[in-house]
Amino acid sequence: MTIRISRADYLRSHPNASAWAELAEATNAQMRITPGPIELEEGSFKGKRALILGAGVAGLTTAYELLFHKTGMEVTILEAQSRTGGRCLSLRTGDTLTEDKDDALFGSEPGETQVVRFEWPVGDSEPYLNAGPGRIPSAHKRLLNYLREFGVAVEIYVMNSMSNLVHMDTGPLKGKPRVYRQIDHNLRGWIAQLVHEHASELIDAPSLAIPKSQQKSLAEKLQSLMVSFGELDDEGRYAPTAGNAGFENAISRAGFDVLPGVAVGEIAEAIKLQDLLASEYWAQTRFYQPVDFLWQQTIFQPVGGMDQVQRAFARQVATLGGMIHLNSPVTSIDWDAKKREFVVQVAKIGSKETIEYRADYCFSNIAMPFLEKLLSKELQGSGDKSGFALPFKKGLKAVYAAQARPRTNAEGKYQDKFLAVTTKVGWQGDRTLWQGKLITHDHEDDLKLNTLVAPDSEEGVVPIFGGISWTSHPIVQIWYPSTGYHDRKGVLTGAYNFSQTAYEWGRKPVSERLDMAREGARQFGKRFGNGLHDGLAIAWQNMPYIKGGWAYWQSVGKDAVKHFNILSQGTGVHDAKGKLSDPVFFVIGDQLSSLPGWQEGAIAAALNALTRMARPDLEIPYLEKLPDTRLLVEGV
């Protein structure tokens, strides 16, 4: 099944939801708060040790900043997996992927192992699937700045090519996929025609309060605007046409049934307004996600895969003297009250023994729900004069409760936990499936000319170069590769879904997920769906040591903002006399940022923690409202 809900419907059901965080101006005005990330001073932590638990982007950022600024801190990263990056994962031929059998945080057994078997034809670029983050918005300046400093090349990620397809399984437009531009420009044309026809009445609307003396002139300007905005004819009508001789006044934004070129070209017939409205395409699909702020062009991706981000950070950490221990899952985090230092135990792979690490500061890039069993009772017990600060402990317990709540509420409806669920599917296929057919013409001189043409059965279909096709099917979307357009093969994201749909997919064997993904792909054509091969499926809620895609703070309830603000400050540890030290334990990662689900959020959380450590007299600014990831990440 899939959950179809428009943004308007979601906001009606969740009137307090917001895609963006908001500062608590009144609160912050009464406090001493940091104006932003503070640059660390050279030698400021000489002789001190920092343990960073988890080599995700936040952990790597923390290590890099401590080392780059020559603070004197001894930096060690403990990473449970055999690689760095956390959810920043790109899969290549020969890689293996093993989920746990379920989404339990502890005690789950390994499930089946998938092997990446993408073909790599000679002359093609290396195929890969970004199984985690796949795009970098141009507004994410800190991440882009790091990539520039590290020499990581980036290229354009195409969010929408206008040639992408839209499929719906109900309503008057069901069945045959429609080209994105047809829906977009037809609706624009009809709206423009209505506004043109009623321009005088609209300008006279009481809510606009436009003086009578200006209304006639402005109504005429509004009509002129609508002619350009909706591609209307001189009489204000929307009627797609090839125009008069010379095509100088063609109305053709919505595209063609037969492409102009060798053929004369046939303008696509307009989709009726009543059919567009009755289809509810905006509710059946995430059609308008490409115009939301984070997905507006220009969007980037690292050349060669998103894992170039974490690899670059890891190289910098190693070069600057940091230590990264892989295959080092943390089993406990304790506190030596006598020496005033953290004691972290790490499982020694292949035995029942553990390895002990000690440090003055601890930065946890572990998903917070895991801390319930990792932190000692002394640190997170209920006492108000022992262990961590009491408000910090209450914040952690609220997160634990949100993760522990059942998947269905009292009314029997599905509900998300703190760690949001999400699944992806990747496929490889011949690019002719979406870019058109390559016809080889043999000439008498044996010169072979490869010409990109659409076969007769696909007249009018514009080749797709990047972007996303949308569907009401549970796969939700298909991402086409935004690079290597002349390659023979390409890797697509064949499904990317969330919430209840993703949870149900994650409970199924990989083969069943791939079957459902292929079924979804066939909605865009049987040849297309049947031509995809070497599929991979990943349910992030089942991934060891991760168990989710991002933090869903709304699951914490009415005090979520309060707990978020407290946890963002880090915490000290009480001494034997009940005195609380300056902050020495910090939670980092996008889970504790105003951009959950984004690498920029992970970086921001790391910089906030470092600022708090450097200036314990200043607090991280408090928020009044937290972002809702269903709006911010899922694009509802």
Short mmCIF file of N, CA and C in Angstrom, two decimals, residues 185-199 202 222-232 235-238 253 273:
data_model
loop_
_atom_site.label_atom_id
_atom_site.label_comp_id
_atom_site.label_asym_id
_atom_site.label_seq_id
_atom_site.Cartn_x
_atom_site.Cartn_y
_atom_site.Cartn_z
N HIS A 185 2.28 22.34 -17.45
CA HIS A 185 1.96 23.48 -18.32
C HIS A 185 0.49 23.54 -18.71
N ASN A 186 -0.17 22.39 -18.76
CA ASN A 186 -1.60 22.44 -19.01
C ASN A 186 -2.33 23.10 -17.84
N LEU A 187 -1.98 22.71 -16.63
CA LEU A 187 -2.63 23.33 -15.48
C LEU A 187 -2.34 24.83 -15.44
N ARG A 188 -1.10 25.20 -15.70
CA ARG A 188 -0.72 26.61 -15.72
C ARG A 188 -1.54 27.37 -16.77
N GLY A 189 -1.72 26.75 -17.93
CA GLY A 189 -2.48 27.41 -19.00
C GLY A 189 -3.93 27.64 -18.62
N TRP A 190 -4.56 26.60 -18.02
CA TRP A 190 -5.97 26.75 -17.65
C TRP A 190 -6.15 27.78 -16.54
N ILE A 191 -5.27 27.76 -15.56
CA ILE A 191 -5.36 28.76 -14.48
C ILE A 191 -5.18 30.16 -15.05
N ALA A 192 -4.21 30.31 -15.95
CA ALA A 192 -3.96 31.61 -16.56
C ALA A 192 -5.18 32.09 -17.34
N GLN A 193 -5.85 31.18 -18.04
CA GLN A 193 -7.04 31.55 -18.79
C GLN A 193 -8.14 32.05 -17.85
N LEU A 194 -8.35 31.35 -16.73
CA LEU A 194 -9.36 31.77 -15.77
C LEU A 194 -9.04 33.13 -15.17
N VAL A 195 -7.79 33.34 -14.83
CA VAL A 195 -7.39 34.62 -14.26
C VAL A 195 -7.55 35.73 -15.29
N HIS A 196 -7.18 35.46 -16.52
CA HIS A 196 -7.32 36.45 -17.60
C HIS A 196 -8.77 36.84 -17.77
N GLU A 197 -9.65 35.85 -17.74
CA GLU A 197 -11.08 36.08 -17.96
C GLU A 197 -11.69 36.89 -16.82
N HIS A 198 -11.20 36.72 -15.60
CA HIS A 198 -11.80 37.37 -14.44
C HIS A 198 -10.84 38.37 -13.79
N ALA A 199 -9.94 38.92 -14.58
CA ALA A 199 -8.91 39.81 -14.05
C ALA A 199 -9.52 40.99 -13.29
N LEU A 202 -10.90 39.92 -9.90
CA LEU A 202 -9.85 39.54 -8.96
C LEU A 202 -9.13 40.77 -8.40
N LEU A 222 -2.40 42.44 -15.34
CA LEU A 222 -2.58 41.06 -14.91
C LEU A 222 -2.89 40.18 -16.11
N GLN A 223 -3.73 40.67 -17.01
CA GLN A 223 -4.04 39.91 -18.21
C GLN A 223 -2.80 39.70 -19.08
N SER A 224 -2.01 40.77 -19.20
CA SER A 224 -0.77 40.66 -19.99
C SER A 224 0.17 39.64 -19.36
N LEU A 225 0.26 39.66 -18.04
CA LEU A 225 1.09 38.69 -17.34
C LEU A 225 0.61 37.28 -17.61
N MET A 226 -0.71 37.07 -17.58
CA MET A 226 -1.25 35.73 -17.77
C MET A 226 -0.97 35.19 -19.18
N VAL A 227 -0.92 36.07 -20.15
CA VAL A 227 -0.59 35.63 -21.51
C VAL A 227 0.79 35.00 -21.54
N SER A 228 1.75 35.63 -20.84
CA SER A 228 3.11 35.08 -20.78
C SER A 228 3.19 33.91 -19.81
N PHE A 229 2.57 34.07 -18.67
CA PHE A 229 2.64 33.04 -17.64
C PHE A 229 2.04 31.72 -18.11
N GLY A 230 0.90 31.76 -18.77
CA GLY A 230 0.20 30.54 -19.15
C GLY A 230 0.28 30.21 -20.62
N GLU A 231 1.04 31.00 -21.40
CA GLU A 231 1.17 30.79 -22.84
C GLU A 231 -0.21 30.81 -23.50
N LEU A 232 -0.92 31.94 -23.32
CA LEU A 232 -2.25 32.10 -23.88
C LEU A 232 -2.15 32.76 -25.25
N GLU A 235 -6.29 36.34 -27.38
CA GLU A 235 -7.61 36.53 -26.80
C GLU A 235 -7.70 35.96 -25.38
N GLY A 236 -6.57 35.53 -24.86
CA GLY A 236 -6.55 35.03 -23.49
C GLY A 236 -7.02 33.60 -23.34
N ARG A 237 -6.95 32.83 -24.41
CA ARG A 237 -7.38 31.43 -24.34
C ARG A 237 -6.17 30.51 -24.32
N TYR A 238 -6.34 29.39 -23.61
CA TYR A 238 -5.30 28.37 -23.62
C TYR A 238 -5.70 27.31 -24.63
N ARG A 253 4.40 24.60 -24.89
CA ARG A 253 5.17 24.25 -23.69
C ARG A 253 4.88 22.85 -23.18
N LEU A 273 -9.02 20.62 -17.95
CA LEU A 273 -8.87 21.07 -16.57
C LEU A 273 -9.62 20.16 -15.61
#
